[in-house]
CSV table of C-alpha atoms in Angstrom, one decimal:
chain,number,residue,atom,x,y,z
K,1,MET,CA,-38.9,100.3,-127.1
K,2,GLY,CA,-36.3,100.4,-124.4
K,3,LYS,CA,-35.8,96.6,-124.4
K,4,GLU,CA,-35.4,95.9,-128.1
K,5,PRO,CA,-31.7,97.2,-128.4
K,6,LYS,CA,-30.7,94.8,-125.6
K,7,ILE,CA,-32.1,91.8,-127.5
K,8,LEU,CA,-30.2,92.8,-130.6
K,9,ILE,CA,-26.9,93.1,-128.7
K,10,ILE,CA,-27.3,89.5,-127.3
K,11,LEU,CA,-27.9,88.1,-130.8
K,12,PHE,CA,-24.9,89.8,-132.2
K,13,SER,CA,-22.7,88.5,-129.4
K,14,LEU,CA,-23.8,85.0,-130.2
K,15,MET,CA,-22.9,85.4,-133.8
K,16,ILE,CA,-19.5,86.7,-133.0
K,17,LEU,CA,-18.7,83.7,-130.8
K,18,SER,CA,-19.8,81.3,-133.5
K,19,VAL,CA,-17.6,82.9,-136.2
K,20,GLY,CA,-14.6,83.2,-133.9
K,21,LYS,CA,-14.5,79.4,-132.9
K,22,THR,CA,-10.9,78.1,-132.7
K,23,TYR,CA,-9.3,74.6,-133.1
K,24,ALA,CA,-6.6,73.2,-130.8
K,25,GLN,CA,-3.2,72.5,-132.3
K,26,PRO,CA,-2.1,68.9,-132.8
K,27,VAL,CA,-0.5,67.4,-129.8
K,28,TRP,CA,2.4,65.0,-130.0
K,29,VAL,CA,2.0,61.5,-128.7
K,30,THR,CA,4.0,61.1,-125.4
K,31,GLY,CA,7.6,60.3,-126.2
K,32,THR,CA,7.5,61.7,-129.7
K,33,PRO,CA,8.9,63.1,-131.7
K,34,SER,CA,12.2,61.3,-130.9
K,35,VAL,CA,15.1,59.6,-132.7
K,36,LEU,CA,14.7,55.8,-132.3
K,37,LEU,CA,18.0,54.8,-133.9
K,38,THR,CA,20.5,55.8,-136.6
K,39,GLY,CA,22.5,53.9,-139.2
K,40,PRO,CA,25.3,55.1,-141.5
K,41,LEU,CA,22.7,56.3,-144.1
K,42,SER,CA,19.5,56.5,-142.2
K,43,ILE,CA,17.7,58.0,-139.2
K,44,THR,CA,14.7,56.3,-137.8
K,45,LEU,CA,12.2,58.7,-136.2
K,46,ASN,CA,9.3,58.2,-133.8
K,47,TYR,CA,6.3,60.4,-134.3
K,48,GLY,CA,2.6,60.5,-133.6
K,49,ILE,CA,-0.2,63.0,-133.1
K,50,ASN,CA,-3.7,63.0,-131.4
K,51,VAL,CA,-5.6,64.0,-134.5
K,52,THR,CA,-5.7,63.4,-138.2
K,53,GLY,CA,-3.4,65.7,-140.1
K,54,THR,CA,0.0,66.1,-141.7
K,55,VAL,CA,3.5,65.8,-140.3
K,56,TYR,CA,6.3,67.8,-142.0
K,57,ILE,CA,10.0,66.8,-141.6
K,58,ILE,CA,13.2,68.4,-142.9
K,59,VAL,CA,16.7,67.2,-142.2
K,60,TYR,CA,20.0,69.1,-142.5
K,61,ASN,CA,23.4,67.4,-142.7
K,62,PHE,CA,25.0,69.7,-140.1
K,63,ASN,CA,24.1,71.1,-136.6
K,64,ASN,CA,21.6,73.7,-137.7
K,65,SER,CA,20.8,76.0,-134.8
K,66,GLU,CA,18.3,78.2,-136.7
K,67,ASN,CA,15.0,78.9,-135.0
K,68,LEU,CA,12.8,78.0,-138.0
K,69,SER,CA,9.1,78.8,-137.9
K,70,SER,CA,6.5,76.2,-138.3
K,71,SER,CA,5.5,77.5,-141.7
K,72,THR,CA,9.1,77.6,-142.9
K,73,VAL,CA,9.5,73.9,-142.0
K,74,ARG,CA,6.2,73.1,-143.8
K,75,ASN,CA,7.2,75.0,-146.9
K,76,ARG,CA,10.7,73.5,-147.1
K,77,ALA,CA,9.3,70.0,-146.5
K,78,ILE,CA,6.9,70.5,-149.5
K,79,LEU,CA,9.7,71.9,-151.7
K,80,GLY,CA,12.0,68.9,-150.9
K,81,GLN,CA,15.7,68.5,-150.7
K,82,ASN,CA,18.0,71.4,-151.5
K,83,GLY,CA,21.7,71.8,-150.7
K,84,ASN,CA,22.3,70.9,-147.1
K,85,LEU,CA,18.7,70.0,-146.7
K,86,VAL,CA,19.3,66.3,-147.4
K,87,GLU,CA,15.8,64.9,-146.6
K,88,ALA,CA,12.3,66.1,-146.6
K,89,ARG,CA,9.0,64.3,-145.8
K,90,VAL,CA,5.3,65.1,-145.9
K,91,ILE,CA,3.4,62.4,-144.0
K,92,THR,CA,-0.4,62.0,-143.7
K,93,VAL,CA,-1.7,60.8,-140.4
K,94,ARG,CA,-5.0,59.0,-140.9
K,95,ARG,CA,-7.8,58.2,-138.5
K,96,ALA,CA,-6.4,54.7,-137.8
K,97,ASP,CA,-3.1,56.2,-136.8
K,98,ILE,CA,-4.4,58.7,-134.3
K,99,GLY,CA,-2.6,58.4,-130.9
K,100,LYS,CA,-0.2,55.8,-132.1
K,101,THR,CA,3.6,56.0,-132.1
K,102,LEU,CA,4.7,55.7,-135.7
K,103,GLN,CA,8.1,55.4,-137.4
K,104,VAL,CA,9.6,56.9,-140.4
K,105,VAL,CA,13.1,56.1,-141.9
K,106,LEU,CA,14.8,59.2,-143.1
K,107,GLU,CA,17.4,58.5,-145.9
K,108,VAL,CA,20.6,60.5,-145.6
K,109,ASN,CA,24.0,60.2,-147.3
K,110,ASN,CA,26.5,61.4,-144.7
K,111,PRO,CA,27.9,58.6,-142.4
K,112,GLY,CA,29.3,59.7,-139.1
K,113,GLN,CA,27.8,63.1,-139.3
K,114,ILE,CA,25.6,65.1,-137.0
K,115,HIS,CA,22.2,66.0,-138.5
K,116,THR,CA,19.5,68.4,-137.4
K,117,ILE,CA,15.8,67.5,-137.8
K,118,TYR,CA,12.9,69.9,-137.8
K,119,ILE,CA,9.4,68.4,-137.4
K,120,VAL,CA,6.0,70.1,-137.2
K,121,ALA,CA,2.4,68.9,-137.4
K,122,ALA,CA,-0.8,70.4,-138.7
K,123,ASP,CA,-4.3,69.2,-138.2
K,124,SER,CA,-6.7,68.2,-141.0
K,125,LYS,CA,-7.7,71.9,-141.4
K,126,GLY,CA,-4.0,72.9,-142.0
K,127,LYS,CA,-3.6,74.4,-138.5
K,128,LEU,CA,0.1,74.2,-137.7
K,129,GLN,CA,1.7,73.8,-134.3
K,130,LEU,CA,3.1,77.1,-133.1
K,131,VAL,CA,6.7,75.9,-132.9
K,132,PRO,CA,8.4,73.0,-134.6
K,133,VAL,CA,10.5,70.5,-132.7
K,134,ARG,CA,14.2,70.5,-133.3
K,135,LEU,CA,16.2,67.2,-132.9
K,136,ASN,CA,19.9,66.3,-133.4
K,137,ALA,CA,21.0,62.8,-134.5
K,138,THR,CA,24.5,61.6,-135.5
K,139,THR,CA,24.6,58.9,-138.1
K,140,LEU,CA,26.9,55.9,-137.6
K,141,PRO,CA,30.2,55.6,-139.6
K,142,CYS,CA,30.3,53.2,-142.5
K,143,PRO,CA,30.7,49.7,-141.1
K,144,GLN,CA,33.8,47.6,-141.8
K,145,ALA,CA,33.0,44.6,-144.1
K,146,ASP,CA,33.4,41.2,-142.4
K,147,ALA,CA,34.3,38.4,-144.7
K,148,GLY,CA,34.1,35.9,-141.9
K,149,GLN,CA,36.8,33.2,-141.5
K,150,GLY,CA,39.0,31.6,-144.1
K,151,GLY,CA,40.2,28.0,-143.7
K,152,ASN,CA,41.7,24.9,-145.1
K,153,GLU,CA,39.7,22.7,-147.5
K,154,CYS,CA,40.5,19.1,-148.5
K,155,ASP,CA,38.8,19.5,-151.9
K,156,LEU,CA,38.1,22.3,-154.4
K,157,ASN,CA,35.0,23.8,-152.6
K,158,PHE,CA,34.7,26.2,-149.7
K,159,LYS,CA,31.6,27.7,-148.1
K,160,PHE,CA,32.0,31.4,-147.3
K,161,ASN,CA,30.6,32.9,-144.0
K,162,ALA,CA,30.6,36.7,-144.5
K,163,VAL,CA,28.6,38.7,-142.0
K,164,PRO,CA,26.4,41.2,-144.0
K,165,LYS,CA,26.6,44.7,-142.6
K,166,ILE,CA,25.1,47.1,-145.2
K,167,GLY,CA,24.0,47.4,-148.8
K,168,THR,CA,25.0,44.9,-151.4
K,169,GLY,CA,28.0,42.6,-151.1
K,170,ILE,CA,30.0,40.8,-153.7
K,171,TRP,CA,32.8,38.1,-153.6
K,172,THR,CA,35.8,38.4,-155.9
K,173,LYS,CA,39.0,36.4,-156.2
K,174,VAL,CA,42.1,38.5,-155.3
K,175,SER,CA,44.7,35.9,-155.9
K,176,GLY,CA,45.2,32.2,-156.5
K,177,PRO,CA,46.5,29.7,-159.1
K,178,GLY,CA,43.2,28.8,-160.7
K,179,ASN,CA,39.8,30.2,-161.6
K,180,ALA,CA,36.9,30.6,-159.2
K,181,THR,CA,33.1,30.4,-159.5
K,182,PHE,CA,30.5,31.3,-156.9
K,183,SER,CA,27.3,29.5,-156.2
K,184,PRO,CA,24.4,30.5,-156.2
K,185,ASN,CA,26.0,33.8,-157.1
K,186,ALA,CA,28.8,36.1,-156.0
K,187,ASN,CA,26.4,38.4,-154.0
K,188,ALA,CA,25.5,35.7,-151.4
K,189,PRO,CA,27.5,36.2,-148.2
K,190,ASP,CA,27.4,32.4,-147.7
K,191,ALA,CA,28.2,31.5,-151.3
K,192,THR,CA,30.2,28.4,-152.1
K,193,VAL,CA,33.3,29.0,-154.1
K,194,THR,CA,34.7,26.3,-156.4
K,195,VAL,CA,38.3,26.6,-157.7
K,196,THR,CA,39.9,24.8,-160.6
K,197,VAL,CA,43.4,24.2,-159.1
K,198,TYR,CA,44.6,23.3,-155.6
K,199,GLY,CA,46.6,26.0,-153.8
K,200,THR,CA,46.3,29.2,-151.7
K,201,TYR,CA,43.6,31.7,-152.6
K,202,VAL,CA,42.7,35.2,-151.3
K,203,PHE,CA,39.0,36.2,-151.7
K,204,ARG,CA,37.5,39.7,-151.0
K,205,TRP,CA,34.0,40.5,-149.7
K,206,THR,CA,33.0,44.1,-150.7
K,207,GLU,CA,29.9,45.8,-149.4
K,208,THR,CA,28.5,49.0,-151.1
K,209,GLN,CA,25.6,51.3,-150.2
K,210,GLY,CA,25.7,54.9,-151.2
K,211,VAL,CA,28.9,56.5,-150.2
K,212,CYS,CA,29.7,53.5,-148.0
K,213,LYS,CA,32.1,51.0,-149.4
K,214,SER,CA,34.2,48.5,-147.5
K,215,SER,CA,36.0,45.3,-148.1
K,216,ASP,CA,37.6,42.4,-146.2
K,217,ASP,CA,39.9,39.6,-147.3
K,218,ILE,CA,40.1,36.0,-146.3
K,219,THR,CA,42.6,33.2,-147.2
K,220,VAL,CA,41.5,29.7,-148.1
K,221,ILE,CA,44.0,26.9,-148.7
K,222,PHE,CA,42.7,24.1,-151.0
K,223,SER,CA,44.7,21.0,-150.4
K,224,ARG,CA,44.7,17.8,-152.5
K,225,PRO,CA,43.2,15.1,-150.2
K,226,PRO,CA,45.8,12.4,-149.6
K,227,VAL,CA,45.0,8.7,-149.9
K,228,ALA,CA,46.8,6.4,-147.5
K,229,ASN,CA,47.8,2.8,-148.5
K,230,ALA,CA,49.5,0.9,-145.7
K,231,GLY,CA,50.2,-2.1,-147.9
K,232,THR,CA,49.8,-5.7,-146.7
K,233,GLY,CA,50.2,-7.0,-143.1
K,234,GLY,CA,50.9,-10.6,-142.3
K,235,ASN,CA,52.7,-12.9,-139.9
K,236,THR,CA,56.3,-12.9,-138.8
K,237,CYS,CA,58.3,-15.3,-136.8
K,238,GLY,CA,60.0,-13.0,-134.4
K,239,LEU,CA,59.7,-9.4,-133.2
K,240,ASP,CA,60.5,-7.7,-136.5
K,241,PHE,CA,58.3,-7.0,-139.6
K,242,HIS,CA,59.1,-5.2,-142.8
K,243,LEU,CA,56.2,-2.7,-143.4
K,244,GLY,CA,55.4,-1.7,-147.0
K,245,ALA,CA,53.2,1.4,-147.3
K,246,VAL,CA,52.7,2.9,-150.7
K,247,ALA,CA,54.4,6.3,-150.8
K,248,GLY,CA,52.5,9.2,-152.2
K,249,SER,CA,53.6,12.3,-154.1
K,250,ALA,CA,56.4,14.5,-152.8
K,251,ASP,CA,54.0,16.9,-151.1
K,252,ILE,CA,52.4,14.1,-149.0
K,253,ASN,CA,53.9,13.4,-145.6
K,254,GLY,CA,53.4,10.1,-143.9
K,255,TYR,CA,54.3,8.3,-140.6
K,256,TRP,CA,53.7,5.0,-138.8
K,257,ILE,CA,52.1,4.5,-135.4
K,258,MET,CA,51.2,1.4,-133.5
K,259,LYS,CA,47.4,1.7,-133.2
K,260,SER,CA,46.7,-1.3,-131.0
K,261,GLY,CA,48.5,-4.1,-129.3
K,262,THR,CA,50.6,-4.7,-126.2
K,263,GLY,CA,54.1,-3.5,-125.7
K,264,THR,CA,56.0,-0.8,-127.6
K,265,ALA,CA,57.1,-0.4,-131.2
K,266,ARG,CA,60.2,1.1,-132.8
K,267,PHE,CA,60.5,2.0,-136.5
K,268,SER,CA,63.8,1.8,-138.3
K,269,PRO,CA,65.2,3.9,-139.9
K,270,GLY,CA,62.3,6.1,-138.8
K,271,SER,CA,58.5,6.2,-138.6
K,272,ASN,CA,58.4,8.5,-141.7
K,273,ASP,CA,59.8,5.7,-143.9
K,274,PRO,CA,56.9,3.9,-145.7
K,275,SER,CA,59.1,0.8,-145.8
K,276,ALA,CA,60.3,0.9,-142.2
K,277,VAL,CA,61.1,-2.2,-140.2
K,278,VAL,CA,59.1,-2.3,-137.0
K,279,THR,CA,60.4,-4.0,-134.0
K,280,VAL,CA,58.0,-4.7,-131.1
K,281,SER,CA,58.7,-5.6,-127.5
K,282,GLU,CA,56.1,-8.3,-127.2
K,283,PHE,CA,54.7,-11.1,-129.3
K,284,GLY,CA,51.1,-10.9,-130.3
K,285,ARG,CA,48.8,-9.2,-132.8
K,286,LYS,CA,49.4,-5.5,-133.5
K,287,VAL,CA,47.7,-3.0,-135.8
K,288,PHE,CA,49.8,-0.4,-137.4
K,289,ALA,CA,48.4,2.8,-139.1
K,290,TRP,CA,50.1,4.6,-141.9
K,291,ILE,CA,48.9,8.3,-141.6
K,292,VAL,CA,49.4,10.7,-144.5
K,293,SER,CA,48.8,14.4,-144.5
K,294,ASN,CA,48.8,17.3,-147.0
K,295,GLY,CA,48.3,20.6,-145.1
K,296,ASN,CA,45.4,20.0,-142.8
K,297,CYS,CA,44.1,17.1,-144.8
K,298,SER,CA,44.9,13.6,-143.7
K,299,ASP,CA,44.0,10.0,-144.3
K,300,SER,CA,45.0,6.7,-142.7
K,301,SER,CA,45.2,3.0,-143.6
K,302,ASP,CA,45.8,0.0,-141.3
K,303,VAL,CA,47.6,-3.3,-141.5
K,304,THR,CA,47.5,-6.1,-139.0
K,305,VAL,CA,50.7,-8.1,-138.1
K,306,ASP,CA,50.9,-11.2,-136.0
K,307,PHE,CA,54.3,-11.4,-134.2
K,308,ILE,CA,54.8,-15.1,-133.5
K,309,GLN,CA,57.5,-16.5,-131.2
K,310,GLN,CA,59.9,-18.7,-133.2
K,311,PRO,CA,60.3,-22.2,-131.7
K,312,VAL,CA,63.8,-23.7,-131.4
K,313,ALA,CA,63.7,-27.4,-131.8
K,314,ASN,CA,66.1,-29.6,-129.7
K,315,ALA,CA,65.8,-33.4,-130.4
K,316,GLY,CA,68.3,-34.4,-127.8
K,317,GLN,CA,71.6,-36.3,-128.1
K,318,ASN,CA,72.5,-39.1,-130.6
K,319,GLU,CA,72.7,-42.4,-128.8
K,320,ASN,CA,73.0,-46.2,-129.3
K,321,ASN,CA,70.5,-48.5,-127.7
K,322,CYS,CA,70.4,-52.2,-126.9
K,323,GLY,CA,67.0,-53.4,-128.1
K,324,ARG,CA,64.2,-52.0,-130.2
K,325,GLU,CA,62.8,-49.6,-127.7
K,326,TYR,CA,64.1,-46.2,-126.8
K,327,PHE,CA,62.9,-43.2,-124.8
K,328,LEU,CA,63.5,-40.1,-126.9
K,329,ARG,CA,64.6,-36.9,-125.1
K,330,ALA,CA,63.6,-33.7,-127.0
K,331,VAL,CA,63.8,-30.4,-125.1
K,332,PRO,CA,60.4,-28.5,-125.9
K,333,SER,CA,60.4,-24.7,-126.5
K,334,ILE,CA,57.0,-23.4,-127.7
K,335,GLY,CA,54.1,-24.6,-129.8
K,336,THR,CA,53.3,-28.2,-130.7
K,337,GLY,CA,56.0,-30.8,-131.2
K,338,THR,CA,55.8,-33.9,-133.4
K,339,TRP,CA,58.2,-36.9,-133.8
K,340,THR,CA,58.6,-38.4,-137.3
K,341,ARG,CA,60.9,-41.1,-138.6
K,342,VAL,CA,63.3,-39.8,-141.2
K,343,SER,CA,65.2,-42.9,-142.0
K,344,GLY,CA,65.9,-46.4,-140.8
K,345,PRO,CA,65.6,-50.1,-141.8
K,346,GLY,CA,62.2,-50.7,-140.2
K,347,THR,CA,59.1,-48.9,-139.1
K,348,ALA,CA,58.7,-46.9,-135.9
K,349,SER,CA,55.8,-46.3,-133.5
K,350,PHE,CA,55.6,-43.7,-130.7
K,351,SER,CA,54.0,-44.1,-127.3
K,352,PRO,CA,51.9,-42.5,-125.9
K,353,ASP,CA,51.9,-40.5,-129.1
K,354,ASN,CA,54.3,-38.8,-131.4
K,355,HIS,CA,53.7,-35.3,-129.8
K,356,ASP,CA,55.3,-36.3,-126.5
K,357,PRO,CA,58.9,-34.9,-126.4
K,358,MET,CA,59.9,-38.0,-124.3
K,359,ALA,CA,57.9,-40.5,-126.2
K,360,LYS,CA,59.0,-44.2,-126.3
K,361,VAL,CA,59.9,-45.2,-129.9
K,362,THR,CA,59.7,-48.9,-130.9
K,363,VAL,CA,61.3,-50.0,-134.1
K,364,SER,CA,60.6,-53.1,-136.1
K,365,ALA,CA,64.2,-53.9,-137.1
K,366,PHE,CA,67.6,-53.3,-135.6
K,367,GLY,CA,69.7,-50.7,-137.2
K,368,THR,CA,70.4,-47.0,-137.3
K,369,TYR,CA,67.5,-44.6,-137.4
K,370,VAL,CA,67.1,-40.9,-137.8
K,371,PHE,CA,64.2,-39.2,-136.0
K,372,ARG,CA,63.0,-35.6,-136.4
K,373,TRP,CA,61.5,-33.4,-133.7
K,374,THR,CA,59.4,-30.6,-135.3
K,375,GLU,CA,57.8,-27.7,-133.3
K,376,VAL,CA,55.1,-25.5,-134.8
K,377,ASN,CA,53.8,-22.2,-133.3
K,378,GLY,CA,51.3,-20.6,-135.6
K,379,GLN,CA,53.1,-20.0,-138.9
K,380,CYS,CA,56.5,-20.6,-137.4
K,381,SER,CA,58.3,-23.9,-137.2
K,382,SER,CA,61.6,-25.4,-136.3
K,383,SER,CA,63.0,-29.0,-136.5
K,384,ALA,CA,66.0,-31.0,-135.3
K,385,ASN,CA,67.2,-34.6,-135.9
K,386,VAL,CA,68.6,-37.2,-133.6
K,387,THR,CA,70.3,-40.5,-134.6
K,388,ILE,CA,69.7,-43.6,-132.6
K,389,GLY,CA,71.4,-47.0,-133.2
K,390,PHE,CA,69.2,-50.0,-132.2
K,391,TYR,CA,71.3,-53.1,-131.5
K,392,GLU,CA,70.3,-56.7,-130.7
K,393,GLN,CA,71.1,-57.6,-127.0
K,394,ILE,CA,73.9,-60.3,-126.8
K,395,ALA,CA,73.3,-63.2,-124.3
K,396,ALA,CA,76.8,-64.2,-122.9
K,397,ASN,CA,77.5,-68.0,-122.0
K,398,ALA,CA,80.7,-68.5,-120.0
K,399,GLY,CA,80.3,-72.3,-120.1
K,400,ASN,CA,80.8,-74.5,-117.0
K,401,GLY,CA,83.0,-73.9,-114.0
K,402,GLY,CA,84.6,-76.8,-112.0
K,403,ASP,CA,87.1,-77.9,-109.4
K,404,GLU,CA,90.8,-78.2,-110.3
K,405,CYS,CA,93.5,-80.0,-108.3
K,406,ASP,CA,96.2,-77.7,-109.4
K,407,LEU,CA,96.6,-74.1,-110.4
K,408,ASN,CA,95.2,-74.3,-114.0
K,409,PHE,CA,91.6,-74.4,-115.4
K,410,SER,CA,90.5,-74.5,-119.0
K,411,LEU,CA,87.6,-72.0,-119.6
K,412,ASN,CA,84.8,-73.1,-122.0
K,413,ALA,CA,82.7,-70.0,-122.9
K,414,ILE,CA,80.2,-70.5,-125.8
K,415,PRO,CA,80.4,-67.6,-128.2
K,416,GLY,CA,77.0,-66.0,-129.1
């Protein structure tokens, strides 16, 4: 009988231990909870626990220094947003998420503002951590919209290059002489705008998200593309050539340059005159470009001009000649020279040929002849005439001499 009570006491003690069994509170994954990053209208939070359960989060849009209890945080998270409590989340942690670092994006509406976050976890049985974690995070200010760069366009189209920062953006025309359409739509940061009239336009890129709204302007100049027409080149006998570009409209500026060729070139009255006279310093082939511009838009057109040295023919001096042969005496300058008979009573032949400036000419009949010396250099030529009189050679016959016994003698020449 004395041992029975002892046995009963032991059994009772075992029952008490079984009923009073406790569960450990959820433990945060190392490095959590923590603020990963903030935006103007969001706070990204890292969290994670070592068991399945629930995470409760509330966010205030000011620096809240209250020491809230775990149950208060849970209750307010369940009730949701209210006044300065701008965000509330209830997140289930499943078996596959145990021990992992997870992220949640908390949506707020106060850019550039300090926020206080309370977060507490409970296990799957509803057992809360004893104390919630309190974190502070400052949201970023609303970003300034960036419309990218404007520019100059040589047609009626321009591709925008806005840099998206937040929310939804839209392009609008602020000013300009014509209408504007946007492709594929006005919300694309890299949309292509097409205008109906050349001129200067201002376009605005506006971004909106919640209370954030910002805009930025760019200027685009749409210029009519000029078309250059340098006219016709050619050949010139000398160092001067009259250029003939086709002048454009009054808003088109043009000028001449020598694009290739030796020596230098001077334009008169000036290089901006489409009909300028160009004077070069050396003979040869030159290429001239007529360059036109309208704003930043330009075009060019070329002409080729051959500057050929002009020959100066010199056929020598007029003379008379005894006989039917004569050595001509032209003074050559440049190019190829040729002798021709212009007039005379007979025919003429030249030896060794008619290109020799000092050729021997033989005529078939006595008389006065005109010969022409012509020099050709490319497209340029010059000629000069010389007159030669061909006369028959006279044979003198003085008759016979003799001896005279006085101081007188009678001559007896025989006339030819």
